Amino acid sequence: DASRFEAQMVKVRHLFNVLPLSEAVLRLKHNALPSRAACITFDDGYADNAEVALPILQRQGMPATFFIASGYLGQGCMFNDRVIEIVRQYPETHLDLTRLGLGKHPVATLEEKRSAILALLSQLKYKPLVERLALLGEVGAMAGLEDSPRLMMSPQQVRQLHDAGMEIGGHTVNHPILASTDLATARTEIGENRDRLAEITGVPVRLFAYPNGKPHIDYREEHVALVKDMGFDAAVSTAWGVSTKDSDLFQLPRFTPWDQSLVRFAARLTGNLRRTKPAVVMP
């Protein structure tokens, strides 16, 4: 929530020298990072990034980079949130999706709903994009869910972030798992997203985040080469670790401390500082 996020940002501001990601990349190239350098990033383009996080970042005087999946701007929600809504709102005790090859799931209790959500997400996430969208539509129809909550930013909110001095990065149009798509589709997803965000902000988009971001699983060597070829300056993964002079600028590690306790949050942040070996090694 907002109060916990602000407390975390205060802790980060005290522990680290927070830089815009573009500046950190440039300094990393020239071996000129300050001690305890850190960057803050957000993925996907949720409206609460602009409505809740931005005012907190501004109060603390901290820059951040927002990686936006442009296909969801002004829309309801991403596929994972739609799965959550389907299960959350389903009125029966069992959600039977065996006809779609997705199994039968008990959903009578909160714990059963959580388990069903995790099971469905694991089955749907790595489907090719067209198949994933088609299956999700059928699941929604079978469950009787017509409307999805509006969770994503508007184009105006992306512009608001940019005007506030925040950086906007690419994250594809529809957030496909790149390793599950053909290379032509991946190029289209990355290129159309880059161009749409540049149209909104009025400046080139130079940073990219691989959807889901796990090396070898969510993206492969050819996708790294594609991002380089398309004119980006750097890209980030979700492999934990810290960046050093040996890091690949197109596979920079990122770290997500989920802890709610501030003590655990700070401890995990400082613990991550020991992860100095290259986080990503492509064959």
PDB file of C-alpha atoms in Angstrom:
ATOM      1  CA  ASP A   1       0.000   0.000   0.000  1.00  0.00           C
ATOM      2  CA  ALA A   2       1.015   3.651  -0.287  1.00  0.00           C
ATOM      3  CA  SER A   3       2.304   4.112   3.257  1.00  0.00           C
ATOM      4  CA  ARG A   4       4.484   1.002   3.106  1.00  0.00           C
ATOM      5  CA  PHE A   5       5.817   1.951  -0.317  1.00  0.00           C
ATOM      6  CA  GLU A   6       6.748   5.421   0.915  1.00  0.00           C
ATOM      7  CA  ALA A   7       8.523   3.948   3.943  1.00  0.00           C
ATOM      8  CA  GLN A   8      10.446   1.630   1.622  1.00  0.00           C
ATOM      9  CA  MET A   9      11.423   4.513  -0.635  1.00  0.00           C
ATOM     10  CA  VAL A  10      12.657   6.507   2.353  1.00  0.00           C
ATOM     11  CA  LYS A  11      14.796   3.502   3.320  1.00  0.00           C
ATOM     12  CA  VAL A  12      16.130   3.160  -0.237  1.00  0.00           C
ATOM     13  CA  ARG A  13      16.941   6.880  -0.377  1.00  0.00           C
ATOM     14  CA  HIS A  14      18.970   6.555   2.834  1.00  0.00           C
ATOM     15  CA  LEU A  15      20.782   3.378   1.807  1.00  0.00           C
ATOM     16  CA  PHE A  16      21.500   4.070  -1.866  1.00  0.00           C
ATOM     17  CA  ASN A  17      22.328   6.711  -4.444  1.00  0.00           C
ATOM     18  CA  VAL A  18      19.258   6.498  -6.683  1.00  0.00           C
ATOM     19  CA  LEU A  19      19.867   7.326 -10.367  1.00  0.00           C
ATOM     20  CA  PRO A  20      17.728   7.390 -13.501  1.00  0.00           C
ATOM     21  CA  LEU A  21      18.317   4.093 -15.294  1.00  0.00           C
ATOM     22  CA  SER A  22      19.587   5.810 -18.465  1.00  0.00           C
ATOM     23  CA  GLU A  23      22.225   7.683 -16.448  1.00  0.00           C
ATOM     24  CA  ALA A  24      23.214   4.530 -14.592  1.00  0.00           C
ATOM     25  CA  VAL A  25      23.658   2.668 -17.893  1.00  0.00           C
ATOM     26  CA  LEU A  26      25.868   5.446 -19.245  1.00  0.00           C
ATOM     27  CA  ARG A  27      27.930   5.541 -16.044  1.00  0.00           C
ATOM     28  CA  LEU A  28      28.216   1.745 -16.045  1.00  0.00           C
ATOM     29  CA  LYS A  29      29.647   1.892 -19.574  1.00  0.00           C
ATOM     30  CA  HIS A  30      32.353   4.276 -18.383  1.00  0.00           C
ATOM     31  CA  ASN A  31      32.958   2.575 -15.027  1.00  0.00           C
ATOM     32  CA  ALA A  32      31.792   5.750 -13.291  1.00  0.00           C
ATOM     33  CA  LEU A  33      28.931   4.620 -11.053  1.00  0.00           C
ATOM     34  CA  PRO A  34      28.839   6.162  -7.575  1.00  0.00           C
ATOM     35  CA  SER A  35      28.983   3.800  -4.629  1.00  0.00           C
ATOM     36  CA  ARG A  36      25.698   2.099  -3.718  1.00  0.00           C
ATOM     37  CA  ALA A  37      24.055   3.128  -6.995  1.00  0.00           C
ATOM     38  CA  ALA A  38      20.479   1.937  -7.467  1.00  0.00           C
ATOM     39  CA  CYS A  39      17.613   2.359  -9.916  1.00  0.00           C
ATOM     40  CA  ILE A  40      13.868   1.959  -9.375  1.00  0.00           C
ATOM     41  CA  THR A  41      11.722   0.338 -12.073  1.00  0.00           C
ATOM     42  CA  PHE A  42       8.063  -0.553 -12.558  1.00  0.00           C
ATOM     43  CA  ASP A  43       6.641  -2.965 -15.135  1.00  0.00           C
ATOM     44  CA  ASP A  44       3.457  -3.250 -17.197  1.00  0.00           C
ATOM     45  CA  GLY A  45       1.718   0.119 -16.815  1.00  0.00           C
ATOM     46  CA  TYR A  46      -0.704  -0.127 -13.904  1.00  0.00           C
ATOM     47  CA  ALA A  47      -2.641   3.064 -13.198  1.00  0.00           C
ATOM     48  CA  ASP A  48      -1.565   3.044  -9.554  1.00  0.00           C
ATOM     49  CA  ASN A  49       1.982   3.720 -10.763  1.00  0.00           C
ATOM     50  CA  ALA A  50       0.820   7.209 -11.770  1.00  0.00           C
ATOM     51  CA  GLU A  51      -1.890   7.699  -9.160  1.00  0.00           C
ATOM     52  CA  VAL A  52      -0.099   6.364  -6.072  1.00  0.00           C
ATOM     53  CA  ALA A  53       3.612   5.814  -6.715  1.00  0.00           C
ATOM     54  CA  LEU A  54       4.396   8.995  -8.657  1.00  0.00           C
ATOM     55  CA  PRO A  55       3.448  11.465  -5.879  1.00  0.00           C
ATOM     56  CA  ILE A  56       5.527   9.438  -3.404  1.00  0.00           C
ATOM     57  CA  LEU A  57       8.550   9.396  -5.714  1.00  0.00           C
ATOM     58  CA  GLN A  58       8.176  13.139  -6.228  1.00  0.00           C
ATOM     59  CA  ARG A  59       8.009  13.806  -2.479  1.00  0.00           C
ATOM     60  CA  GLN A  60      11.179  11.788  -1.980  1.00  0.00           C
ATOM     61  CA  GLY A  61      12.928  13.345  -4.997  1.00  0.00           C
ATOM     62  CA  MET A  62      13.559   9.942  -6.586  1.00  0.00           C
ATOM     63  CA  PRO A  63      13.615   9.082 -10.302  1.00  0.00           C
ATOM     64  CA  ALA A  64      12.186   5.843 -11.702  1.00  0.00           C
ATOM     65  CA  THR A  65      11.700   4.056 -15.013  1.00  0.00           C
ATOM     66  CA  PHE A  66       8.296   2.704 -16.053  1.00  0.00           C
ATOM     67  CA  PHE A  67       8.241  -0.140 -18.592  1.00  0.00           C
ATOM     68  CA  ILE A  68       4.841   0.015 -20.303  1.00  0.00           C
ATOM     69  CA  ALA A  69       2.933  -2.682 -22.242  1.00  0.00           C
ATOM     70  CA  SER A  70       1.191  -0.266 -24.599  1.00  0.00           C
ATOM     71  CA  GLY A  71      -1.608  -2.576 -25.754  1.00  0.00           C
ATOM     72  CA  TYR A  72      -3.307  -2.295 -22.369  1.00  0.00           C
ATOM     73  CA  LEU A  73      -3.273   1.500 -22.118  1.00  0.00           C
ATOM     74  CA  GLY A  74      -6.795   2.746 -21.493  1.00  0.00           C
ATOM     75  CA  GLN A  75      -8.052  -0.852 -21.359  1.00  0.00           C
ATOM     76  CA  GLY A  76      -9.315  -3.027 -18.521  1.00  0.00           C
ATOM     77  CA  CYS A  77      -6.556  -5.297 -17.293  1.00  0.00           C
ATOM     78  CA  MET A  78      -3.794  -7.681 -18.301  1.00  0.00           C
ATOM     79  CA  PHE A  79      -4.438 -11.387 -18.772  1.00  0.00           C
ATOM     80  CA  ASN A  80      -3.182 -12.351 -15.309  1.00  0.00           C
ATOM     81  CA  ASP A  81      -5.557  -9.918 -13.607  1.00  0.00           C
ATOM     82  CA  ARG A  82      -8.421 -11.184 -15.736  1.00  0.00           C
ATOM     83  CA  VAL A  83      -7.685 -14.721 -14.514  1.00  0.00           C
ATOM     84  CA  ILE A  84      -7.759 -13.418 -10.944  1.00  0.00           C
ATOM     85  CA  GLU A  85     -11.117 -11.714 -11.536  1.00  0.00           C
ATOM     86  CA  ILE A  86     -12.620 -14.801 -13.170  1.00  0.00           C
ATOM     87  CA  VAL A  87     -11.719 -16.970 -10.183  1.00  0.00           C
ATOM     88  CA  ARG A  88     -12.531 -14.309  -7.597  1.00  0.00           C
ATOM     89  CA  GLN A  89     -16.028 -13.683  -8.930  1.00  0.00           C
ATOM     90  CA  TYR A  90     -16.929 -17.269  -9.856  1.00  0.00           C
ATOM     91  CA  PRO A  91     -20.067 -18.154  -7.853  1.00  0.00           C
ATOM     92  CA  GLU A  92     -19.825 -21.976  -7.850  1.00  0.00           C
ATOM     93  CA  THR A  93     -17.614 -24.259  -5.770  1.00  0.00           C
ATOM     94  CA  HIS A  94     -15.766 -25.800  -8.749  1.00  0.00           C
ATOM     95  CA  LEU A  95     -14.505 -24.188 -11.948  1.00  0.00           C
ATOM     96  CA  ASP A  96     -14.554 -26.920 -14.592  1.00  0.00           C
ATOM     97  CA  LEU A  97     -12.329 -26.068 -17.551  1.00  0.00           C
ATOM     98  CA  THR A  98     -11.547 -29.612 -18.642  1.00  0.00           C
ATOM     99  CA  ARG A  99     -13.130 -28.938 -22.044  1.00  0.00           C
ATOM    100  CA  LEU A 100     -10.374 -26.383 -22.643  1.00  0.00           C
ATOM    101  CA  GLY A 101      -7.631 -28.637 -21.316  1.00  0.00           C
ATOM    102  CA  LEU A 102      -7.190 -26.478 -18.211  1.00  0.00           C
ATOM    103  CA  GLY A 103      -8.486 -28.906 -15.585  1.00  0.00           C
ATOM    104  CA  LYS A 104     -11.107 -28.689 -12.861  1.00  0.00           C
ATOM    105  CA  HIS A 105     -10.423 -26.431  -9.887  1.00  0.00           C
ATOM    106  CA  PRO A 106     -12.109 -26.186  -6.477  1.00  0.00           C
ATOM    107  CA  VAL A 107     -12.801 -22.514  -5.728  1.00  0.00           C
ATOM    108  CA  ALA A 108     -15.003 -22.594  -2.624  1.00  0.00           C
ATOM    109  CA  THR A 109     -12.478 -21.086  -0.195  1.00  0.00           C
ATOM    110  CA  LEU A 110      -9.932 -18.288  -0.409  1.00  0.00           C
ATOM    111  CA  GLU A 111      -7.042 -20.751  -0.384  1.00  0.00           C
ATOM    112  CA  GLU A 112      -8.647 -22.824  -3.132  1.00  0.00           C
ATOM    113  CA  LYS A 113      -9.135 -19.696  -5.223  1.00  0.00           C
ATOM    114  CA  ARG A 114      -5.478 -18.762  -4.762  1.00  0.00           C
ATOM    115  CA  SER A 115      -4.389 -22.248  -5.808  1.00  0.00           C
ATOM    116  CA  ALA A 116      -6.683 -22.148  -8.851  1.00  0.00           C
ATOM    117  CA  ILE A 117      -5.289 -18.775  -9.913  1.00  0.00           C
ATOM    118  CA  LEU A 118      -1.694 -20.001  -9.681  1.00  0.00           C
ATOM    119  CA  ALA A 119      -2.525 -23.178 -11.588  1.00  0.00           C
ATOM    120  CA  LEU A 120      -4.320 -21.323 -14.388  1.00  0.00           C
ATOM    121  CA  LEU A 121      -1.620 -18.678 -14.710  1.00  0.00           C
ATOM    122  CA  SER A 122       1.078 -21.324 -14.983  1.00  0.00           C
ATOM    123  CA  GLN A 123      -0.882 -23.032 -17.766  1.00  0.00           C
ATOM    124  CA  LEU A 124      -1.778 -19.885 -19.707  1.00  0.00           C
ATOM    125  CA  LYS A 125       1.330 -17.733 -19.368  1.00  0.00           C
ATOM    126  CA  TYR A 126       3.512 -19.723 -21.736  1.00  0.00           C
ATOM    127  CA  LYS A 127       0.892 -20.314 -24.410  1.00  0.00           C
ATOM    128  CA  PRO A 128       1.523 -18.522 -27.724  1.00  0.00           C
ATOM    129  CA  LEU A 129      -0.092 -15.085 -27.564  1.00  0.00           C
ATOM    130  CA  VAL A 130      -3.011 -15.783 -29.930  1.00  0.00           C
ATOM    131  CA  GLU A 131      -3.822 -19.085 -28.214  1.00  0.00           C
ATOM    132  CA  ARG A 132      -3.558 -17.490 -24.776  1.00  0.00           C
ATOM    133  CA  LEU A 133      -5.989 -14.712 -25.678  1.00  0.00           C
ATOM    134  CA  ALA A 134      -8.438 -17.160 -27.251  1.00  0.00           C
ATOM    135  CA  LEU A 135      -8.364 -19.482 -24.239  1.00  0.00           C
ATOM    136  CA  LEU A 136      -8.793 -16.593 -21.841  1.00  0.00           C
ATOM    137  CA  GLY A 137     -11.827 -15.400 -23.773  1.00  0.00           C
ATOM    138  CA  GLU A 138     -13.386 -18.850 -23.557  1.00  0.00           C
ATOM    139  CA  VAL A 139     -12.614 -19.145 -19.855  1.00  0.00           C
ATOM    140  CA  GLY A 140     -14.233 -15.767 -19.235  1.00  0.00           C
ATOM    141  CA  ALA A 141     -17.313 -16.748 -21.233  1.00  0.00           C
ATOM    142  CA  MET A 142     -17.659 -20.088 -19.420  1.00  0.00           C
ATOM    143  CA  ALA A 143     -17.294 -18.342 -16.056  1.00  0.00           C
ATOM    144  CA  GLY A 144     -19.777 -15.633 -17.000  1.00  0.00           C
ATOM    145  CA  LEU A 145     -17.337 -12.744 -16.495  1.00  0.00           C
ATOM    146  CA  GLU A 146     -18.268  -9.954 -18.902  1.00  0.00           C
ATOM    147  CA  ASP A 147     -16.378  -6.929 -17.560  1.00  0.00           C
ATOM    148  CA  SER A 148     -12.857  -6.579 -16.220  1.00  0.00           C
ATOM    149  CA  PRO A 149     -11.720  -3.961 -13.719  1.00  0.00           C
ATOM    150  CA  ARG A 150      -9.867  -0.994 -15.197  1.00  0.00           C
ATOM    151  CA  LEU A 151      -6.415  -1.306 -13.699  1.00  0.00           C
ATOM    152  CA  MET A 152      -4.123   0.045 -16.414  1.00  0.00           C
ATOM    153  CA  MET A 153      -2.833   3.524 -17.187  1.00  0.00           C
ATOM    154  CA  SER A 154      -4.247   5.817 -19.817  1.00  0.00           C
ATOM    155  CA  PRO A 155      -1.933   7.348 -22.444  1.00  0.00           C
ATOM    156  CA  GLN A 156      -2.368  10.633 -20.579  1.00  0.00           C
ATOM    157  CA  GLN A 157      -0.926   9.076 -17.427  1.00  0.00           C
ATOM    158  CA  VAL A 158       2.113   7.842 -19.354  1.00  0.00           C
ATOM    159  CA  ARG A 159       2.611  11.411 -20.551  1.00  0.00           C
ATOM    160  CA  GLN A 160       2.151  12.608 -16.951  1.00  0.00           C
ATOM    161  CA  LEU A 161       4.989  10.341 -15.799  1.00  0.00           C
ATOM    162  CA  HIS A 162       7.226  11.586 -18.591  1.00  0.00           C
ATOM    163  CA  ASP A 163       6.401  15.240 -17.876  1.00  0.00           C
ATOM    164  CA  ALA A 164       7.247  14.617 -14.211  1.00  0.00           C
ATOM    165  CA  GLY A 165      10.782  13.620 -15.219  1.00  0.00           C
ATOM    166  CA  MET A 166      10.307   9.850 -15.063  1.00  0.00           C
ATOM    167  CA  GLU A 167      11.660   7.568 -17.794  1.00  0.00           C
ATOM    168  CA  ILE A 168       9.395   5.477 -20.025  1.00  0.00           C
ATOM    169  CA  GLY A 169      10.701   2.152 -21.325  1.00  0.00           C
ATOM    170  CA  GLY A 170       9.425  -0.474 -23.748  1.00  0.00           C
ATOM    171  CA  HIS A 171       7.746  -3.684 -22.630  1.00  0.00           C
ATOM    172  CA  THR A 172       6.031  -4.946 -25.845  1.00  0.00           C
ATOM    173  CA  VAL A 173       2.436  -4.335 -26.910  1.00  0.00           C
ATOM    174  CA  ASN A 174       0.654  -7.347 -25.423  1.00  0.00           C
ATOM    175  CA  HIS A 175       3.237  -8.707 -22.943  1.00  0.00           C
ATOM    176  CA  PRO A 176       3.863 -12.044 -24.679  1.00  0.00           C
ATOM    177  CA  ILE A 177       6.520 -14.430 -23.459  1.00  0.00           C
ATOM    178  CA  LEU A 178       9.014 -13.756 -26.241  1.00  0.00           C
ATOM    179  CA  ALA A 179      10.390 -17.305 -26.138  1.00  0.00           C
ATOM    180  CA  SER A 180       6.858 -18.535 -26.963  1.00  0.00           C
ATOM    181  CA  THR A 181       6.529 -16.366 -30.082  1.00  0.00           C
ATOM    182  CA  ASP A 182       8.208 -16.435 -33.481  1.00  0.00           C
ATOM    183  CA  LEU A 183      10.880 -13.822 -34.106  1.00  0.00           C
ATOM    184  CA  ALA A 184       8.736 -11.800 -36.538  1.00  0.00           C
ATOM    185  CA  THR A 185       5.995 -11.464 -33.912  1.00  0.00           C
ATOM    186  CA  ALA A 186       8.570 -10.505 -31.304  1.00  0.00           C
ATOM    187  CA  ARG A 187       9.928  -7.766 -33.577  1.00  0.00           C
ATOM    188  CA  THR A 188       6.423  -6.423 -34.195  1.00  0.00           C
ATOM    189  CA  GLU A 189       5.566  -6.472 -30.483  1.00  0.00           C
ATOM    190  CA  ILE A 190       8.758  -4.627 -29.543  1.00  0.00           C
ATOM    191  CA  GLY A 191       8.712  -2.171 -32.449  1.00  0.00           C
ATOM    192  CA  GLU A 192       5.066  -1.150 -32.269  1.00  0.00           C
ATOM    193  CA  ASN A 193       5.359  -0.696 -28.505  1.00  0.00           C
ATOM    194  CA  ARG A 194       8.472   1.457 -28.892  1.00  0.00           C
ATOM    195  CA  ASP A 195       6.799   3.622 -31.542  1.00  0.00           C
ATOM    196  CA  ARG A 196       3.547   4.061 -29.584  1.00  0.00           C
ATOM    197  CA  LEU A 197       5.353   5.142 -26.421  1.00  0.00           C
ATOM    198  CA  ALA A 198       7.514   7.556 -28.400  1.00  0.00           C
ATOM    199  CA  GLU A 199       4.347   9.005 -29.913  1.00  0.00           C
ATOM    200  CA  ILE A 200       2.862   9.544 -26.443  1.00  0.00           C
ATOM    201  CA  THR A 201       5.956  11.053 -24.825  1.00  0.00           C
ATOM    202  CA  GLY A 202       7.498  12.827 -27.805  1.00  0.00           C
ATOM    203  CA  VAL A 203      10.935  11.330 -27.172  1.00  0.00           C
ATOM    204  CA  PRO A 204      12.675   8.136 -28.356  1.00  0.00           C
ATOM    205  CA  VAL A 205      12.336   5.038 -26.170  1.00  0.00           C
ATOM    206  CA  ARG A 206      15.831   3.769 -25.378  1.00  0.00           C
ATOM    207  CA  LEU A 207      15.274   1.210 -22.589  1.00  0.00           C
ATOM    208  CA  PHE A 208      13.493  -2.161 -22.682  1.00  0.00           C
ATOM    209  CA  ALA A 209      12.303  -4.806 -20.214  1.00  0.00           C
ATOM    210  CA  TYR A 210      11.763  -8.397 -21.345  1.00  0.00           C
ATOM    211  CA  PRO A 211       8.232  -9.537 -20.356  1.00  0.00           C
ATOM    212  CA  ASN A 212       8.476 -11.828 -17.335  1.00  0.00           C
ATOM    213  CA  GLY A 213      12.224 -11.508 -17.822  1.00  0.00           C
ATOM    214  CA  LYS A 214      13.720 -14.894 -16.889  1.00  0.00           C
ATOM    215  CA  PRO A 215      16.752 -15.643 -19.118  1.00  0.00           C
ATOM    216  CA  HIS A 216      16.565 -18.810 -21.236  1.00  0.00           C
ATOM    217  CA  ILE A 217      12.917 -19.301 -20.177  1.00  0.00           C
ATOM    218  CA  ASP A 218      11.107 -16.079 -21.101  1.00  0.00           C
ATOM    219  CA  TYR A 219      13.584 -14.760 -23.664  1.00  0.00           C
ATOM    220  CA  ARG A 220      16.580 -16.158 -25.532  1.00  0.00           C
ATOM    221  CA  GLU A 221      19.780 -14.996 -27.192  1.00  0.00           C
ATOM    222  CA  GLU A 222      17.983 -14.046 -30.418  1.00  0.00           C
ATOM    223  CA  HIS A 223      15.723 -11.669 -28.503  1.00  0.00           C
ATOM    224  CA  VAL A 224      18.731  -9.937 -26.952  1.00  0.00           C
ATOM    225  CA  ALA A 225      20.167  -9.490 -30.453  1.00  0.00           C
ATOM    226  CA  LEU A 226      16.790  -8.194 -31.670  1.00  0.00           C
ATOM    227  CA  VAL A 227      16.589  -5.538 -28.946  1.00  0.00           C
ATOM    228  CA  LYS A 228      20.131  -4.394 -29.784  1.00  0.00           C
ATOM    229  CA  ASP A 229      19.301  -4.281 -33.496  1.00  0.00           C
ATOM    230  CA  MET A 230      16.193  -2.170 -32.857  1.00  0.00           C
ATOM    231  CA  GLY A 231      18.171   0.695 -31.380  1.00  0.00           C
ATOM    232  CA  PHE A 232      17.739   0.363 -27.623  1.00  0.00           C
ATOM    233  CA  ASP A 233      20.561   1.402 -25.313  1.00  0.00           C
ATOM    234  CA  ALA A 234      19.987  -1.260 -22.644  1.00  0.00           C
ATOM    235  CA  ALA A 235      17.523  -3.874 -21.449  1.00  0.00           C
ATOM    236  CA  VAL A 236      16.651  -5.427 -18.107  1.00  0.00           C
ATOM    237  CA  SER A 237      15.877  -8.989 -17.063  1.00  0.00           C
ATOM    238  CA  THR A 238      14.421 -10.310 -13.805  1.00  0.00           C
ATOM    239  CA  ALA A 239      17.529 -12.300 -12.868  1.00  0.00           C
ATOM    240  CA  TRP A 240      18.556 -11.209  -9.369  1.00  0.00           C
ATOM    241  CA  GLY A 241      21.899  -9.556  -8.787  1.00  0.00           C
ATOM    242  CA  VAL A 242      23.772  -6.282  -9.145  1.00  0.00           C
ATOM    243  CA  SER A 243      25.294  -4.756 -12.258  1.00  0.00           C
ATOM    244  CA  THR A 244      29.057  -4.545 -12.629  1.00  0.00           C
ATOM    245  CA  LYS A 245      31.475  -3.697 -15.429  1.00  0.00           C
ATOM    246  CA  ASP A 246      31.096  -7.319 -16.556  1.00  0.00           C
ATOM    247  CA  SER A 247      27.300  -7.126 -16.924  1.00  0.00           C
ATOM    248  CA  ASP A 248      25.641  -7.358 -20.328  1.00  0.00           C
ATOM    249  CA  LEU A 249      23.904  -3.996 -20.835  1.00  0.00           C
ATOM    250  CA  PHE A 250      21.103  -5.832 -22.633  1.00  0.00           C
ATOM    251  CA  GLN A 251      20.515  -8.273 -19.793  1.00  0.00           C
ATOM    252  CA  LEU A 252      20.909  -6.158 -16.679  1.00  0.00           C
ATOM    253  CA  PRO A 253      19.789  -7.913 -13.487  1.00  0.00           C
ATOM    254  CA  ARG A 254      16.854  -6.667 -11.413  1.00  0.00           C
ATOM    255  CA  PHE A 255      15.899  -7.485  -7.874  1.00  0.00           C
ATOM    256  CA  THR A 256      12.470  -7.513  -6.229  1.00  0.00           C
ATOM    257  CA  PRO A 257      12.395  -7.506  -2.419  1.00  0.00           C
ATOM    258  CA  TRP A 258       8.838  -8.577  -1.530  1.00  0.00           C
ATOM    259  CA  ASP A 259       9.276  -8.271   2.226  1.00  0.00           C
ATOM    260  CA  GLN A 260       6.707  -6.141   4.047  1.00  0.00           C
ATOM    261  CA  SER A 261       8.796  -5.617   7.167  1.00  0.00           C
ATOM    262  CA  LEU A 262      11.198  -2.701   6.672  1.00  0.00           C
ATOM    263  CA  VAL A 263      13.946  -4.567   8.520  1.00  0.00           C
ATOM    264  CA  ARG A 264      13.617  -7.606   6.247  1.00  0.00           C
ATOM    265  CA  PHE A 265      13.284  -5.330   3.217  1.00  0.00           C
ATOM    266  CA  ALA A 266      16.576  -3.582   4.012  1.00  0.00           C
ATOM    267  CA  ALA A 267      18.307  -6.839   4.898  1.00  0.00           C
ATOM    268  CA  ARG A 268      17.327  -8.445   1.606  1.00  0.00           C
ATOM    269  CA  LEU A 269      18.444  -5.366  -0.331  1.00  0.00           C
ATOM    270  CA  THR A 270      21.862  -5.391   1.287  1.00  0.00           C
ATOM    271  CA  GLY A 271      22.073  -9.168   0.871  1.00  0.00           C
ATOM    272  CA  ASN A 272      21.538  -8.766  -2.865  1.00  0.00           C
ATOM    273  CA  LEU A 273      24.663  -6.591  -3.018  1.00  0.00           C
ATOM    274  CA  ARG A 274      26.708  -9.779  -2.715  1.00  0.00           C
ATOM    275  CA  ARG A 275      25.356 -11.076  -6.040  1.00  0.00           C
ATOM    276  CA  THR A 276      28.182  -9.599  -8.097  1.00  0.00           C
ATOM    277  CA  LYS A 277      28.819 -12.463 -10.500  1.00  0.00           C
ATOM    278  CA  PRO A 278      27.172 -11.985 -13.924  1.00  0.00           C
ATOM    279  CA  ALA A 279      23.492 -12.721 -13.383  1.00  0.00           C
ATOM    280  CA  VAL A 280      22.910 -13.779 -16.973  1.00  0.00           C
ATOM    281  CA  VAL A 281      25.174 -15.837 -19.187  1.00  0.00           C
ATOM    282  CA  MET A 282      23.906 -16.726 -22.643  1.00  0.00           C
ATOM    283  CA  PRO A 283      25.539 -19.642 -24.481  1.00  0.00           C
TER     284      PRO A 283
END
